[in-house]
Every structure is written in structure tokens, then in C-alpha cells.
Short mmCIF file of C-alpha atoms and ligand atoms in Angstrom, two decimals:
data_model
loop_
_atom_site.label_atom_id
_atom_site.label_comp_id
_atom_site.label_asym_id
_atom_site.label_seq_id
_atom_site.Cartn_x
_atom_site.Cartn_y
_atom_site.Cartn_z
CA UNK A 312 82.01 99.25 72.95
CA UNK A 313 79.52 96.92 71.37
CA UNK A 314 76.22 98.45 70.36
CA UNK A 315 72.97 97.33 71.90
CA UNK A 316 72.14 94.91 69.10
CA UNK A 317 71.03 91.32 69.53
CA UNK A 318 74.30 89.91 70.84
CA UNK A 319 74.58 89.45 74.58
CA UNK A 320 77.44 91.35 76.11
CA UNK A 321 80.39 89.34 77.38
CA UNK A 322 82.01 89.72 80.76
CA UNK A 323 85.24 87.88 81.45
CA UNK A 324 86.84 87.23 84.82
CA UNK A 325 90.62 87.08 85.20
CA UNK A 326 91.41 84.96 88.23
CA UNK A 327 95.00 84.46 89.40
CA UNK A 328 95.60 81.34 91.46
CA UNK A 329 98.63 80.57 93.58
CA UNK A 330 98.39 77.71 96.07
CA UNK A 331 94.66 78.09 96.51
CA UNK A 332 93.69 74.39 96.34
CA UNK A 333 91.56 74.78 99.46
CA UNK A 334 89.56 77.71 98.14
CA UNK A 335 89.21 77.52 94.35
CA UNK A 336 86.23 75.19 94.29
CA UNK A 337 84.31 77.18 96.90
CA UNK A 338 85.31 80.33 95.04
CA UNK A 339 84.09 79.08 91.69
CA UNK A 340 80.78 77.96 93.20
CA UNK A 341 80.28 81.38 94.81
CA UNK A 342 81.18 83.19 91.61
CA UNK A 343 78.87 81.08 89.46
CA UNK A 344 76.08 81.62 91.97
CA UNK A 345 76.55 85.37 91.81
CA UNK A 346 76.58 85.42 88.01
CA UNK A 347 73.28 83.52 87.71
CA UNK A 348 71.57 86.77 88.69
CA UNK A 349 72.50 88.08 85.22
CA UNK A 350 71.32 85.59 82.58
CA UNK A 351 71.41 88.44 80.04
CA UNK A 352 75.22 88.42 80.01
CA UNK A 353 77.72 85.85 78.76
CA UNK A 354 80.36 85.02 81.34
CA UNK A 355 83.83 83.62 80.90
CA UNK A 356 86.17 82.58 83.71
CA UNK A 357 89.87 82.72 82.95
CA UNK A 358 91.87 81.05 85.70
CA UNK A 359 95.62 81.60 85.63
CA UNK A 360 97.57 79.14 87.71
CA UNK A 361 100.74 80.95 88.70
CA UNK A 362 102.97 77.89 89.15
CA UNK A 363 101.15 76.62 92.24
CA UNK A 364 102.94 73.98 94.28
CA UNK A 365 99.80 72.35 95.63
CA UNK A 366 97.11 70.67 93.52
CA UNK A 367 95.40 73.91 92.51
CA UNK A 368 95.94 73.09 88.84
CA UNK A 369 94.15 69.71 89.13
CA UNK A 370 91.23 71.36 90.85
CA UNK A 371 91.10 74.03 88.14
CA UNK A 372 91.08 71.40 85.42
CA UNK A 373 88.22 69.70 87.23
CA UNK A 374 86.35 73.01 87.28
CA UNK A 375 87.11 73.34 83.58
CA UNK A 376 85.73 69.85 82.89
CA UNK A 377 82.44 70.70 84.62
CA UNK A 378 82.02 74.24 83.31
CA UNK A 379 82.85 74.98 79.70
CA UNK A 380 82.86 78.72 80.38
CA UNK A 381 86.10 78.24 82.32
CA UNK A 382 89.53 78.61 80.73
CA UNK A 383 92.63 77.44 82.55
CA UNK A 384 96.08 78.84 81.86
CA UNK A 385 99.07 77.51 83.73
CA UNK A 386 102.30 79.49 83.91
CA UNK A 387 105.52 77.49 83.73
CA UNK A 388 106.62 78.71 87.16
CA UNK A 389 105.61 81.27 89.77
CA UNK A 390 105.83 84.61 87.97
CA UNK A 391 103.93 86.58 90.59
CA UNK A 392 100.44 87.96 90.84
CA UNK A 393 100.91 90.95 88.50
CA UNK A 394 102.23 88.81 85.65
CA UNK A 395 99.57 86.16 86.20
CA UNK A 396 96.91 88.85 85.82
CA UNK A 397 98.71 90.20 82.74
CA UNK A 398 98.68 86.75 81.16
CA UNK A 399 94.95 86.57 81.83
CA UNK A 400 94.31 90.02 80.37
CA UNK A 401 96.26 89.07 77.24
CA UNK A 402 93.93 86.09 76.76
CA UNK A 403 90.51 87.75 77.01
CA UNK A 404 90.21 89.09 73.50
CA UNK A 405 86.48 89.20 72.91
CA UNK A 406 85.05 90.31 76.23
CA UNK A 407 83.29 93.67 76.54
CA UNK A 408 84.36 94.01 80.15
CA UNK A 409 86.97 92.25 82.26
CA UNK A 410 86.89 91.82 86.02
CA UNK A 411 90.10 90.97 87.87
CA UNK A 412 89.66 89.41 91.29
CA UNK A 413 91.44 87.25 93.87
CA UNK A 414 90.49 83.62 94.18
CA UNK A 415 90.71 83.37 97.97
CA UNK A 416 87.19 84.79 98.45
CA UNK A 417 88.57 88.05 99.85
CA UNK A 418 86.92 89.87 96.99
CA UNK A 419 83.19 89.13 97.22
CA UNK A 420 81.52 88.05 93.93
CA UNK A 421 78.46 90.16 94.81
CA UNK A 422 80.64 93.28 94.62
CA UNK A 423 81.77 92.19 91.14
CA UNK A 424 78.12 92.14 90.08
CA UNK A 425 77.65 95.69 91.40
CA UNK A 426 80.61 96.70 89.24
CA UNK A 427 78.84 95.30 86.20
CA UNK A 428 75.86 97.57 86.91
CA UNK A 429 78.11 100.63 87.18
CA UNK A 430 79.82 99.64 83.94
CA UNK A 431 76.45 99.44 82.21
CA UNK A 432 75.86 103.01 83.40
CA UNK A 433 78.90 104.08 81.40
CA UNK A 434 81.82 103.93 83.83
CA UNK A 435 84.97 102.51 82.19
CA UNK A 436 86.93 101.44 85.27
CA UNK A 437 85.35 100.53 88.58
CA UNK A 438 87.93 99.85 91.24
CA UNK A 439 86.95 98.28 94.52
CA UNK A 440 88.07 100.43 97.39
CA UNK A 441 88.31 98.84 100.82
CA UNK A 442 86.09 100.46 103.40
CA UNK A 443 87.41 97.95 105.91
CA UNK A 444 89.73 95.00 105.80
CA UNK A 445 90.35 92.01 108.01
CA UNK A 446 94.11 91.85 107.64
CA UNK A 447 96.70 92.00 110.40
CA UNK A 448 97.50 95.33 111.98
CA UNK A 449 100.97 95.13 110.45
CA UNK A 450 99.59 94.73 106.95
CA UNK A 451 97.18 97.62 107.46
CA UNK A 452 99.94 99.90 108.78
CA UNK A 453 102.41 99.08 106.01
CA UNK A 454 99.69 99.55 103.40
CA UNK A 455 98.82 102.95 104.87
CA UNK A 456 102.43 104.17 104.75
CA UNK A 457 102.93 102.79 101.30
CA UNK A 458 99.97 104.69 99.89
CA UNK A 459 101.00 107.84 101.74
CA UNK A 460 104.44 107.70 100.15
CA UNK A 461 103.07 106.79 96.74
CA UNK A 462 100.65 109.71 96.92
CA UNK A 463 103.45 112.18 97.51
CA UNK A 464 105.87 110.83 94.94
CA UNK A 465 103.98 109.46 91.98
CA UNK A 466 103.31 111.73 89.02
CA UNK A 467 99.74 110.49 88.66
CA UNK A 468 97.11 109.93 91.30
CA UNK A 469 96.84 106.28 92.25
CA UNK A 470 93.75 105.63 94.39
CA UNK A 471 94.35 104.52 97.97
CA UNK A 472 93.23 101.29 99.56
CA UNK A 473 92.62 99.49 96.35
CA UNK A 474 93.92 96.17 95.21
CA UNK A 475 93.68 94.78 91.75
CA UNK A 476 89.99 93.97 92.21
CA UNK A 477 88.42 96.01 89.45
CA UNK A 478 86.30 95.99 86.33
CA UNK A 479 87.73 97.39 83.12
CA UNK A 480 85.92 98.15 79.92
CA UNK A 481 87.36 96.47 76.84
CA UNK A 482 88.87 99.77 75.64
CA UNK A 483 90.78 100.09 78.89
CA UNK A 484 92.07 96.52 78.70
CA UNK A 485 93.34 97.22 75.19
CA UNK A 486 95.20 100.29 76.42
CA UNK A 487 96.60 98.53 79.49
CA UNK A 488 97.99 95.76 77.33
CA UNK A 489 100.04 98.33 75.40
CA UNK A 490 102.10 98.84 78.55
CA UNK A 491 104.73 96.12 78.38
CA UNK A 492 107.03 97.17 81.22
CA UNK A 493 108.70 94.38 83.16
CA UNK A 494 108.22 95.54 86.73
CA UNK A 495 104.48 95.85 86.60
CA UNK A 496 102.35 97.77 89.01
CA UNK A 497 98.99 97.19 87.37
CA UNK A 498 96.84 99.48 89.48
CA UNK A 499 99.22 102.32 88.60
CA UNK A 500 99.06 101.46 84.91
CA UNK A 501 95.27 101.43 84.99
CA UNK A 502 95.26 104.84 86.70
CA UNK A 503 97.75 106.09 84.09
CA UNK A 504 95.52 105.02 81.21
CA UNK A 505 92.70 107.39 82.20
CA UNK A 506 89.06 107.10 81.01
CA UNK A 507 86.17 107.39 83.43
CA UNK A 508 87.20 105.71 86.67
CA UNK A 509 85.10 105.38 89.80
CA UNK A 510 85.47 103.74 93.17
CA UNK A 511 83.09 101.21 94.66
CA UNK A 512 83.39 100.88 98.43
CA UNK A 513 83.30 97.42 99.95
CA UNK A 514 84.26 95.48 103.06
CA UNK A 515 87.07 93.08 102.43
CA UNK A 516 86.57 89.63 103.86
CA UNK A 517 89.30 87.56 105.50
CA UNK A 518 91.01 84.86 103.49
CA UNK A 519 88.85 81.74 103.05
CA UNK A 520 91.72 79.25 103.49
CA UNK A 521 95.44 78.93 103.03
CA UNK A 522 97.90 81.75 103.50
CA UNK A 523 98.82 84.96 101.75
CA UNK A 524 100.98 84.71 98.63
CA UNK A 525 102.41 88.11 99.52
CA UNK A 526 104.95 87.69 102.31
CA UNK A 527 106.88 90.77 103.47
CA UNK A 528 109.67 90.27 100.95
CA UNK A 529 107.29 90.31 98.00
CA UNK A 530 105.36 93.20 99.52
CA UNK A 531 108.50 95.36 99.71
CA UNK A 532 109.56 94.66 96.15
CA UNK A 533 105.99 95.29 95.00
CA UNK A 534 105.92 98.62 96.86
CA UNK A 535 109.24 99.52 95.26
CA UNK A 536 107.92 98.86 91.75
CA UNK A 537 104.94 101.06 92.56
CA UNK A 538 107.07 103.98 93.65
CA UNK A 539 110.02 103.59 91.31
CA UNK A 540 107.75 102.75 88.39
CA UNK A 541 105.72 105.94 88.68
CA UNK A 542 108.24 108.45 89.97
CA UNK A 543 111.75 109.63 89.27
CA UNK A 544 111.63 111.85 92.37
CA UNK A 545 114.41 109.98 94.27
CA UNK A 546 116.81 110.85 91.45
CA UNK A 547 115.92 114.51 91.73
CA UNK A 548 116.54 114.48 95.47
CA UNK A 549 120.25 113.81 94.83
CA UNK A 550 120.85 117.20 93.26
CA UNK A 551 118.71 118.95 95.86
CA UNK A 552 120.91 117.49 98.57
CA UNK A 553 123.95 118.60 96.58
CA UNK A 554 122.71 122.18 96.51
CA UNK A 555 122.03 122.14 100.24
CA UNK A 556 125.55 120.90 101.01
CA UNK A 557 127.16 123.40 98.62
CA UNK A 558 125.13 126.13 100.32
CA UNK A 559 126.51 124.98 103.65
CA UNK A 560 130.05 125.37 102.33
CA UNK A 561 129.31 129.00 101.46
CA UNK A 562 127.94 129.64 104.95
CA UNK A 563 131.03 127.99 106.41
CA UNK A 564 133.30 130.17 104.26
CA UNK A 565 131.53 133.31 105.50
CA UNK A 566 131.89 132.14 109.08
CA UNK A 567 135.59 131.44 108.62
CA UNK A 568 136.14 134.85 106.98
CA UNK A 569 134.38 136.59 109.87
CA UNK A 570 136.50 134.74 112.45
CA UNK A 571 139.63 135.67 110.53
CA UNK A 572 138.66 139.36 110.34
CA UNK A 573 137.30 139.96 113.80
CA UNK A 574 138.94 137.30 115.99
CA UNK A 575 142.31 136.62 114.29
CA UNK A 576 143.69 135.02 117.46
CA UNK A 577 140.99 132.28 117.28
CA UNK A 578 141.51 131.29 113.64
CA UNK A 579 143.28 128.02 112.94
CA UNK A 580 145.52 128.08 109.83
CA UNK A 581 144.57 125.61 107.08
CA UNK A 582 141.30 124.61 108.67
CA UNK A 583 139.19 126.83 106.45
CA UNK A 584 140.63 125.35 103.28
CA UNK A 585 139.95 121.78 104.43
CA UNK A 586 136.53 122.38 105.97
CA UNK A 587 135.07 124.55 103.24
CA UNK A 588 136.70 122.47 100.50
CA UNK A 589 135.21 119.26 101.84
CA UNK A 590 131.68 120.61 101.86
CA UNK A 591 132.02 122.29 98.51
CA UNK A 592 133.47 119.25 96.76
CA UNK A 593 130.88 116.83 98.15
CA UNK A 594 128.16 119.27 97.20
CA UNK A 595 129.46 119.56 93.65
CA UNK A 596 129.76 115.80 93.38
CA UNK A 597 126.17 115.32 94.48
CA UNK A 598 124.94 117.95 92.05
CA UNK A 599 126.79 116.15 89.25
CA UNK A 600 125.32 112.82 90.31
CA UNK A 601 121.94 114.50 90.20
CA UNK A 602 122.67 115.59 86.63
CA UNK A 603 123.50 112.00 85.74
CA UNK A 604 120.36 110.95 87.63
CA UNK A 605 118.22 113.28 85.55
CA UNK A 606 119.47 111.69 82.34
CA UNK A 607 119.11 108.23 83.85
CA UNK A 608 115.51 109.08 84.74
CA UNK A 609 114.91 110.04 81.11
CA UNK A 610 116.50 106.84 79.86
CA UNK A 611 114.33 104.88 82.28
CA UNK A 612 111.17 106.57 81.05
CA UNK A 613 112.17 105.96 77.42
CA UNK A 614 113.07 102.34 78.16
CA UNK A 615 109.60 101.68 79.57
CA UNK A 616 108.32 102.67 76.15
CA UNK A 617 104.82 103.42 77.38
CA UNK A 618 102.17 104.56 74.92
CA UNK A 619 102.26 108.32 74.48
CA UNK A 620 98.50 108.77 74.89
CA UNK A 621 95.22 106.89 74.82
CA UNK A 622 92.20 108.02 72.83
CA UNK A 623 88.81 108.19 74.46
CA UNK A 624 86.96 109.06 71.27
CA UNK A 625 87.73 109.89 67.65
CA UNK A 626 84.90 111.67 65.84
CA UNK A 627 86.46 112.08 62.43
CA UNK A 628 85.55 114.52 59.70
CA UNK A 629 84.38 113.42 56.24
CA UNK A 630 87.93 112.80 54.99
CA UNK A 631 88.86 110.97 58.17
CA UNK A 632 87.86 107.44 57.24
CA UNK A 633 89.69 106.01 54.32
N1 LIG B 645 98.72 85.13 93.60
C1 LIG B 645 99.36 84.78 92.41
N2 LIG B 645 100.73 84.68 92.41
C2 LIG B 645 101.49 84.94 93.52
C3 LIG B 645 100.82 85.34 94.71
C4 LIG B 645 99.44 85.44 94.70
O1 LIG B 645 98.72 84.55 91.39
O2 LIG B 645 102.72 84.83 93.45
C5 LIG B 645 97.24 85.23 93.60
C6 LIG B 645 96.53 84.57 94.76
O3 LIG B 645 96.15 83.24 94.44
C7 LIG B 645 95.30 85.44 94.97
C8 LIG B 645 95.79 86.81 94.55
O4 LIG B 645 96.94 86.60 93.72
O5 LIG B 645 94.22 85.07 94.12
C9 LIG B 645 96.14 87.70 95.72
O6 LIG B 645 97.11 87.08 96.53
P1 LIG B 645 96.97 86.99 98.11
O7 LIG B 645 95.56 86.70 98.50
O8 LIG B 645 97.99 86.02 98.57
O9 LIG B 645 97.36 88.46 98.53
P2 LIG B 645 96.70 89.33 99.70
O10 LIG B 645 95.21 89.26 99.49
O11 LIG B 645 97.14 88.70 100.96
O12 LIG B 645 97.26 90.68 99.46
MG1 LIG B 646 94.12 87.58 99.41
#
């Protein structure tokens, strides 16, 4: 963190844009208006055009021409929201704090300014948590189930009802950018990084114009990267199932033996061998697949090559700094 010397602290916004031609100008005006309340800070606006098909890029360049604090990046095609935000985060080198927010005016700029105040009080990550949202009932229901599932399966706690609207201290941004996994679930990565994280409750507004860039198909694959990216639990379930089925084969064998002993007239020759054998073999196969799954899970974790830890502080002894 920068000391409290003469230099004004810098706050950068990372703003992904996909087909938002109807909202970007209104958004920029609202954001600039909100930031004028803090003349003591230096603001930077990094817009990332995620291969928009409308004239979002032209509008952004117009914004850039009128406001030299704006930076415009344009991705070569639509890479998706998470990668657009990543590209933005990779660009803000100097800033002391970075705020990621949507450009459809669903994330109110006034809330971003409240985040800045919390950050100045020493919080490293302030994530906006939706107290209410104006989305369709379907979207609310799917989001609820998704977070329920994620809560049960993920190894770390990922806060519910949050999007990517959040403020991150520079230290956190540096750590987040050490995570280079392909299928990115940024809010999980931020949770994984640690530091002092707090929620800020807000009411999410409806979209200003245009339509969501997250149709069902993208939502499902996004949910999958959240769950699969932070949990190897499904792989472990395979061997559990295998043990259950093998257990059943033992029960079946006992049943068959009892029939044979006490009701010999009822027992069917050959049936025991087939029935018990089928259960036992499928059980063993599933257990073995679970063993493979366990190794696969390890390979997956190694392949993600995440940082082993992040330092919050290093107060070194006299021989520490060389
Ligand atoms: N977005 C993006 N790339 C995409 C889809 C969306 O950069 O492929 C941007 C979009 O412009 C917006 C933010 O990501 O600023 C959130 O998208 P959207 O509002 O469509 O999602 P929702 O709020 O409906 O979840
Ligand atoms: Mg939106």
C-alpha cells in the first residue's frame, strides 16, 4: 500500500463491455458524476470491449477522446466476461485499488464510492452483495441453487449473491493475477486469495438498456467452471458409489446363503453367482475408477498451477533484507 505522503491515491475501474452501445455513455456520465465527490483521489477508467458486435467500441473511443482518464482495450473477439475483466486487471499496474463493475448500470456508481470509503478504513476486498435484485424469477432461482451447490462442494467459502462487482486493494490484484487458469471463476479466485474481505449490501438495479450477455448456455458453463474449478468432490463420489454397490453384493451374498441353508427348495441354481458377481464386479470397477479419479483430481490441481500461498505481511528480521 502507498504511504500517506503527498501523492494522491489512485483508483482504477475495470469495466467490461459487450454490446452495451445503448448504455455506455449514460454509464460513463453516471460514473464520472459519482467520482467528482472525491477530488482527493485520481481515477482511471479502463474499458474492455469484449468483441462487441454493435458500435460499443466507437462510443468508447468517443468517451476516450473526451476524457483522458479513460483507457479503451478491445479484445479481438468475444472472450467472455471473466477474460475481459482479467485483461483489464492485467492493465491496471499503478492503481492502489481496483473496482470491477458492469457497464449496464446494474451496479450503481454510488455503491462503488462506498467501497472506496471501506477500503480507506483498511478492508482489502469489498464485494457487493445483492440485498435484492430485479432479475427474472428464473435467474433468481437458478442463482440460488447454484450458490447452494457451490457452498456444499467447494473447498473454500465463496460468498453468496455476489457478482464480480467488487473493490480490490492493489495487493489483492497482484495475487489474483498470479492465477492463470483457463476456465476462470474470478469471484472464487478472489475468495481463494484471502486478505480482509467484507461484504457491502446493495440493491441491484435492472439493466439500463439492451439484453443480458449471459444467456442460459453461458450461465451453465459458468456455473460448471465455478464448481469444477473449486472442487474435486464429483471425482470422489465415484469411489463412494463403488463402495455402496460392493456392499450391496455382500448383502446379496448373505441373503442367497440364507435361502440356500434354510429354504433349499426355493434356491435357483446359478443365480447367486450371476447376481452377486454382477454387483461385486461393478462395485470394484467403480472403486477403481474412483482411484483413477483421485489421481486425475491431483493432476488437475497441479495443472492449474495456482500460487501455493499469498503473503499478507512480511516483517523481516535484521538479516532479512539484502
Ligand atoms: N460482458 C462481457 N462479455 C460477455 C458478456 C458480458 O464483457 O461475453 C459484460 C457486459 O457488458 C456487462 C457485464 O459483462 O458489463 C455483465 O454482463 P451482463 O450484464 O450481460 O450479465 P448479467 O448482469 O445479466 O448477469
Ligand atoms: Mg448486467
